[in-house]
């Protein structure tokens, strides 16, 4: 009957009562049917990594960081210390990073290489 309903052949079925296989069925006892089906393989051992996880960089906020972009002299004249990006998407107020061999805009990724 189970073979017709579940589609598992009788050779792949076992009758179990109280954790032990049953050879003869007796009345008034509870039975379990165990089916031998594919799948349900072994558990895999958890991986034990040898190197610790990489610590990600945390962004540090610097108070009054805008003071690094301007300089005020004795007469009160304000001069810009860094080059501004000339790209049409950036406009005024977007400063370029000053690297050892290039100027780089972090907003539009424009790069000017310094000869020398």
Short mmCIF file of N, CA and C in Angstrom, two decimals:
data_model
loop_
_atom_site.label_atom_id
_atom_site.label_comp_id
_atom_site.label_asym_id
_atom_site.label_seq_id
_atom_site.Cartn_x
_atom_site.Cartn_y
_atom_site.Cartn_z
N UNK A 1 0.83 -1.19 0.00
CA UNK A 1 0.00 0.00 0.00
C UNK A 1 0.87 1.26 0.00
N UNK A 2 1.98 1.23 0.75
CA UNK A 2 2.86 2.39 0.81
C UNK A 2 3.57 2.58 -0.51
N UNK A 3 3.91 1.49 -1.17
CA UNK A 3 4.60 1.57 -2.46
C UNK A 3 3.74 2.26 -3.50
N UNK A 4 2.44 2.07 -3.46
CA UNK A 4 1.54 2.72 -4.42
C UNK A 4 1.36 4.20 -4.11
N UNK A 5 1.29 4.56 -2.81
CA UNK A 5 1.03 5.95 -2.43
C UNK A 5 2.30 6.79 -2.55
N UNK A 6 3.42 6.33 -1.99
CA UNK A 6 4.66 7.10 -1.94
C UNK A 6 5.54 6.90 -3.17
N UNK A 7 5.35 5.82 -3.87
CA UNK A 7 6.18 5.56 -5.04
C UNK A 7 7.53 4.96 -4.69
N UNK A 8 7.67 4.39 -3.47
CA UNK A 8 8.91 3.77 -3.03
C UNK A 8 8.71 2.26 -3.08
N UNK A 9 9.59 1.50 -3.74
CA UNK A 9 9.39 0.05 -3.84
C UNK A 9 9.48 -0.63 -2.47
N UNK A 10 8.88 -1.80 -2.35
CA UNK A 10 8.82 -2.52 -1.07
C UNK A 10 10.20 -2.95 -0.59
N UNK A 11 11.16 -3.10 -1.50
CA UNK A 11 12.50 -3.50 -1.09
C UNK A 11 13.24 -2.38 -0.36
N UNK A 12 12.79 -1.14 -0.51
CA UNK A 12 13.43 0.00 0.13
C UNK A 12 12.68 0.43 1.39
N UNK A 13 11.74 -0.40 1.88
CA UNK A 13 10.96 -0.06 3.07
C UNK A 13 11.33 -1.00 4.20
N UNK A 14 11.31 -0.47 5.45
CA UNK A 14 11.54 -1.28 6.65
C UNK A 14 10.48 -0.94 7.68
N UNK A 15 10.03 -1.91 8.42
CA UNK A 15 9.05 -1.73 9.47
C UNK A 15 9.79 -1.74 10.80
N UNK A 16 9.62 -0.68 11.61
CA UNK A 16 10.37 -0.53 12.85
C UNK A 16 9.38 -0.30 13.99
N UNK A 17 9.63 -0.95 15.13
CA UNK A 17 8.83 -0.74 16.34
C UNK A 17 9.80 -0.57 17.50
N UNK A 18 9.74 0.57 18.18
CA UNK A 18 10.60 0.83 19.33
C UNK A 18 12.07 0.89 18.98
N UNK A 19 12.41 1.28 17.78
CA UNK A 19 13.79 1.41 17.36
C UNK A 19 14.41 0.13 16.85
N UNK A 20 13.69 -0.97 16.88
CA UNK A 20 14.23 -2.25 16.40
C UNK A 20 13.41 -2.72 15.20
N UNK A 21 14.07 -3.35 14.21
CA UNK A 21 13.31 -3.83 13.05
C UNK A 21 12.35 -4.97 13.45
N UNK A 22 11.19 -4.98 12.81
CA UNK A 22 10.15 -5.96 13.11
C UNK A 22 10.18 -7.05 12.04
N UNK A 23 10.18 -8.31 12.50
CA UNK A 23 10.12 -9.44 11.56
C UNK A 23 8.69 -9.92 11.39
N UNK A 24 7.89 -9.96 12.49
CA UNK A 24 6.49 -10.34 12.42
C UNK A 24 5.65 -9.24 13.03
N UNK A 25 4.58 -8.87 12.37
CA UNK A 25 3.70 -7.82 12.87
C UNK A 25 2.75 -8.40 13.90
N UNK A 26 2.60 -7.71 15.02
CA UNK A 26 1.65 -8.09 16.06
C UNK A 26 0.64 -6.98 16.22
N UNK A 27 -0.57 -7.36 16.67
CA UNK A 27 -1.64 -6.39 16.79
C UNK A 27 -1.48 -5.60 18.09
N UNK A 28 -1.86 -4.32 18.10
CA UNK A 28 -1.80 -3.49 19.28
C UNK A 28 -0.45 -2.85 19.51
N UNK A 29 0.39 -2.78 18.50
CA UNK A 29 1.72 -2.19 18.63
C UNK A 29 1.85 -1.04 17.64
N UNK A 30 2.62 0.00 18.01
CA UNK A 30 2.85 1.12 17.10
C UNK A 30 4.05 0.81 16.22
N UNK A 31 3.92 1.08 14.94
CA UNK A 31 4.98 0.80 13.98
C UNK A 31 5.36 2.07 13.24
N UNK A 32 6.60 2.14 12.84
CA UNK A 32 7.09 3.21 11.98
C UNK A 32 7.59 2.59 10.69
N UNK A 33 7.39 3.28 9.61
CA UNK A 33 7.90 2.80 8.32
C UNK A 33 9.09 3.67 7.96
N UNK A 34 10.26 3.05 7.79
CA UNK A 34 11.46 3.76 7.38
C UNK A 34 11.68 3.49 5.90
N UNK A 35 11.88 4.58 5.15
CA UNK A 35 12.07 4.48 3.71
C UNK A 35 13.52 4.79 3.37
N UNK A 36 14.15 3.95 2.57
CA UNK A 36 15.51 4.20 2.10
C UNK A 36 15.43 5.02 0.82
N UNK A 37 15.67 6.32 0.95
CA UNK A 37 15.62 7.21 -0.21
C UNK A 37 16.98 7.86 -0.38
N UNK A 38 17.22 8.40 -1.56
CA UNK A 38 18.49 9.06 -1.84
C UNK A 38 18.56 10.42 -1.13
N UNK A 39 19.76 10.87 -0.87
CA UNK A 39 19.95 12.17 -0.23
C UNK A 39 20.15 12.01 1.25
N UNK A 40 20.27 13.12 1.95
CA UNK A 40 20.47 13.09 3.38
C UNK A 40 21.81 12.51 3.75
N UNK A 41 22.87 13.01 3.11
CA UNK A 41 24.21 12.49 3.34
C UNK A 41 24.75 12.88 4.71
N UNK A 42 26.03 12.66 4.90
CA UNK A 42 26.68 12.94 6.17
C UNK A 42 26.76 14.45 6.42
N UNK A 43 26.82 14.79 7.71
CA UNK A 43 27.08 16.19 8.06
C UNK A 43 28.54 16.49 7.78
N UNK A 44 28.81 17.68 7.32
CA UNK A 44 30.19 18.08 7.07
C UNK A 44 30.75 18.77 8.30
N UNK A 45 32.02 18.53 8.54
CA UNK A 45 32.69 19.16 9.66
C UNK A 45 32.84 20.66 9.41
N UNK A 46 32.64 21.46 10.46
CA UNK A 46 32.76 22.91 10.33
C UNK A 46 34.21 23.27 10.06
N UNK A 47 34.42 24.19 9.13
CA UNK A 47 35.78 24.59 8.78
C UNK A 47 36.41 25.39 9.92
N UNK A 48 37.68 25.10 10.18
CA UNK A 48 38.43 25.82 11.20
C UNK A 48 39.49 26.64 10.48
N UNK A 49 39.23 27.94 10.34
CA UNK A 49 40.13 28.80 9.59
C UNK A 49 41.40 29.09 10.39
N UNK A 50 42.53 29.10 9.68
CA UNK A 50 43.81 29.28 10.36
C UNK A 50 44.17 30.75 10.54
N UNK A 51 43.72 31.61 9.65
CA UNK A 51 44.03 33.04 9.76
C UNK A 51 42.78 33.79 10.20
N UNK A 52 42.92 34.81 11.04
CA UNK A 52 41.74 35.56 11.49
C UNK A 52 41.17 36.42 10.36
N UNK A 53 39.94 36.85 10.57
CA UNK A 53 39.28 37.69 9.57
C UNK A 53 39.99 39.03 9.47
N UNK A 54 39.96 39.61 8.28
CA UNK A 54 40.59 40.90 8.03
C UNK A 54 39.76 42.01 8.69
N UNK A 55 40.41 42.89 9.41
CA UNK A 55 39.73 44.00 10.08
C UNK A 55 39.50 45.10 9.05
N UNK A 56 38.23 45.47 8.88
CA UNK A 56 37.89 46.49 7.89
C UNK A 56 38.25 47.88 8.40
N UNK A 57 38.55 48.79 7.45
CA UNK A 57 38.93 50.16 7.77
C UNK A 57 37.71 50.93 8.27
N UNK A 58 37.87 51.64 9.37
CA UNK A 58 36.80 52.49 9.89
C UNK A 58 37.07 53.93 9.48
N UNK A 59 36.03 54.61 9.02
CA UNK A 59 36.16 56.01 8.61
C UNK A 59 36.31 56.88 9.86
N UNK A 60 37.33 57.72 9.88
CA UNK A 60 37.57 58.61 11.00
C UNK A 60 37.11 60.02 10.63
N UNK A 61 36.33 60.63 11.49
CA UNK A 61 35.89 61.99 11.25
C UNK A 61 36.89 62.95 11.89
N UNK A 62 37.28 63.97 11.14
CA UNK A 62 38.24 64.96 11.62
C UNK A 62 37.49 66.28 11.79
N UNK A 63 37.57 66.85 12.97
CA UNK A 63 36.88 68.11 13.22
C UNK A 63 37.57 69.24 12.46
N UNK A 64 36.78 70.11 11.87
CA UNK A 64 37.24 71.28 11.11
C UNK A 64 38.23 70.87 10.01
N UNK A 65 37.93 69.79 9.31
CA UNK A 65 38.82 69.30 8.25
C UNK A 65 38.87 70.26 7.06
N UNK A 66 37.87 71.11 6.92
CA UNK A 66 37.83 72.05 5.79
C UNK A 66 38.95 73.08 5.90
N UNK A 67 39.53 73.26 7.09
CA UNK A 67 40.62 74.23 7.25
C UNK A 67 41.88 73.82 6.51
N UNK A 68 41.98 72.55 6.11
CA UNK A 68 43.15 72.11 5.35
C UNK A 68 43.09 72.56 3.89
N UNK A 69 41.93 73.01 3.42
CA UNK A 69 41.77 73.39 2.02
C UNK A 69 42.00 74.88 1.77
N UNK A 70 41.98 75.70 2.81
CA UNK A 70 42.12 77.14 2.66
C UNK A 70 43.19 77.65 3.61
N UNK A 71 43.75 78.84 3.24
CA UNK A 71 44.72 79.50 4.10
C UNK A 71 44.39 80.99 4.12
N UNK A 72 44.40 81.57 5.29
CA UNK A 72 44.11 82.99 5.45
C UNK A 72 45.39 83.67 5.90
N UNK A 73 45.82 84.73 5.14
CA UNK A 73 47.07 85.43 5.51
C UNK A 73 46.75 86.61 6.44
N UNK A 74 47.78 87.40 6.75
CA UNK A 74 47.62 88.50 7.72
C UNK A 74 46.63 89.57 7.27
N UNK A 75 46.53 89.77 5.96
CA UNK A 75 45.63 90.81 5.45
C UNK A 75 44.19 90.33 5.37
N UNK A 76 43.95 89.03 5.61
CA UNK A 76 42.59 88.50 5.56
C UNK A 76 42.24 87.89 4.21
N UNK A 77 43.23 87.77 3.32
CA UNK A 77 42.97 87.20 2.00
C UNK A 77 42.95 85.67 2.12
N UNK A 78 41.93 85.05 1.54
CA UNK A 78 41.76 83.59 1.58
C UNK A 78 42.29 83.00 0.29
N UNK A 79 43.19 82.03 0.41
CA UNK A 79 43.72 81.34 -0.78
C UNK A 79 43.41 79.85 -0.64
N UNK A 80 43.15 79.24 -1.80
CA UNK A 80 42.87 77.80 -1.83
C UNK A 80 44.19 77.04 -1.90
N UNK A 81 44.34 76.02 -1.05
CA UNK A 81 45.57 75.25 -1.02
C UNK A 81 45.55 74.07 -1.98
N UNK A 82 44.39 73.62 -2.38
CA UNK A 82 44.29 72.47 -3.28
C UNK A 82 43.62 72.87 -4.58
N UNK A 83 43.88 72.07 -5.61
CA UNK A 83 43.31 72.35 -6.93
C UNK A 83 41.85 71.89 -6.95
N UNK A 84 40.96 72.70 -7.56
CA UNK A 84 39.56 72.33 -7.69
C UNK A 84 39.38 71.50 -8.95
N UNK A 85 38.38 70.65 -8.95
CA UNK A 85 38.09 69.80 -10.11
C UNK A 85 37.42 70.65 -11.19
N UNK A 86 37.87 70.47 -12.42
CA UNK A 86 37.34 71.26 -13.52
C UNK A 86 36.25 70.54 -14.30
N UNK A 87 35.84 69.38 -13.86
CA UNK A 87 34.82 68.61 -14.57
C UNK A 87 33.46 69.28 -14.41
N UNK A 88 32.58 69.14 -15.41
CA UNK A 88 31.29 69.82 -15.39
C UNK A 88 30.35 69.28 -14.31
N UNK A 89 30.52 68.00 -13.90
CA UNK A 89 29.66 67.44 -12.86
C UNK A 89 30.06 67.92 -11.47
N UNK A 90 31.32 68.26 -11.27
CA UNK A 90 31.80 68.64 -9.94
C UNK A 90 31.61 70.13 -9.66
N UNK A 91 32.22 70.96 -10.46
CA UNK A 91 32.09 72.40 -10.25
C UNK A 91 32.96 72.90 -9.12
N UNK A 92 32.67 74.13 -8.65
CA UNK A 92 33.46 74.76 -7.61
C UNK A 92 33.18 74.10 -6.27
N UNK A 93 34.21 74.05 -5.41
CA UNK A 93 34.05 73.49 -4.09
C UNK A 93 34.43 72.02 -3.96
N UNK A 94 34.70 71.37 -5.10
CA UNK A 94 35.14 69.97 -5.06
C UNK A 94 36.64 69.97 -5.31
N UNK A 95 37.40 69.65 -4.28
CA UNK A 95 38.85 69.70 -4.37
C UNK A 95 39.41 68.35 -4.80
N UNK A 96 40.55 68.40 -5.46
CA UNK A 96 41.22 67.18 -5.92
C UNK A 96 42.26 66.76 -4.89
N UNK A 97 42.43 65.44 -4.75
CA UNK A 97 43.43 64.91 -3.83
C UNK A 97 44.81 65.11 -4.44
N UNK A 98 45.77 65.48 -3.62
CA UNK A 98 47.12 65.75 -4.08
C UNK A 98 48.01 64.56 -3.75
N UNK A 99 48.24 63.68 -4.75
CA UNK A 99 49.12 62.53 -4.57
C UNK A 99 50.53 62.90 -5.03
N UNK A 100 51.47 61.97 -4.86
CA UNK A 100 52.86 62.29 -5.19
C UNK A 100 53.09 62.47 -6.69
N UNK A 101 52.27 61.88 -7.55
CA UNK A 101 52.48 62.01 -8.99
C UNK A 101 51.22 62.39 -9.75
N UNK A 102 50.15 62.75 -9.06
CA UNK A 102 48.90 63.06 -9.76
C UNK A 102 47.95 63.83 -8.85
N UNK A 103 46.96 64.48 -9.48
CA UNK A 103 45.81 65.05 -8.80
C UNK A 103 44.62 64.16 -9.14
N UNK A 104 43.77 63.86 -8.14
CA UNK A 104 42.68 62.92 -8.35
C UNK A 104 41.40 63.45 -7.72
N UNK A 105 40.30 63.39 -8.49
CA UNK A 105 38.99 63.80 -7.99
C UNK A 105 38.24 62.54 -7.54
N UNK A 106 37.84 62.51 -6.28
CA UNK A 106 37.13 61.36 -5.75
C UNK A 106 35.68 61.30 -6.17
N UNK A 107 35.13 62.39 -6.69
CA UNK A 107 33.73 62.41 -7.08
C UNK A 107 33.53 61.92 -8.52
N UNK A 108 34.31 62.44 -9.46
CA UNK A 108 34.13 62.05 -10.87
C UNK A 108 35.29 61.22 -11.40
N UNK A 109 36.29 60.92 -10.56
CA UNK A 109 37.46 60.09 -10.90
C UNK A 109 38.35 60.69 -11.99
N UNK A 110 38.35 62.00 -12.09
CA UNK A 110 39.23 62.68 -13.04
C UNK A 110 40.65 62.71 -12.47
N UNK A 111 41.63 62.41 -13.32
CA UNK A 111 43.01 62.33 -12.86
C UNK A 111 43.90 63.18 -13.77
N UNK A 112 44.74 64.01 -13.16
CA UNK A 112 45.78 64.76 -13.87
C UNK A 112 47.13 64.27 -13.38
N UNK A 113 47.97 63.78 -14.31
CA UNK A 113 49.28 63.30 -13.94
C UNK A 113 50.27 64.46 -13.91
N UNK A 114 51.16 64.47 -12.91
CA UNK A 114 52.15 65.52 -12.74
C UNK A 114 53.44 65.03 -13.39
N UNK A 115 53.96 65.83 -14.31
CA UNK A 115 55.23 65.49 -14.98
C UNK A 115 56.38 65.84 -14.05
N UNK A 116 57.37 64.98 -13.99
CA UNK A 116 58.51 65.36 -13.20
C UNK A 116 59.09 64.20 -12.56
#
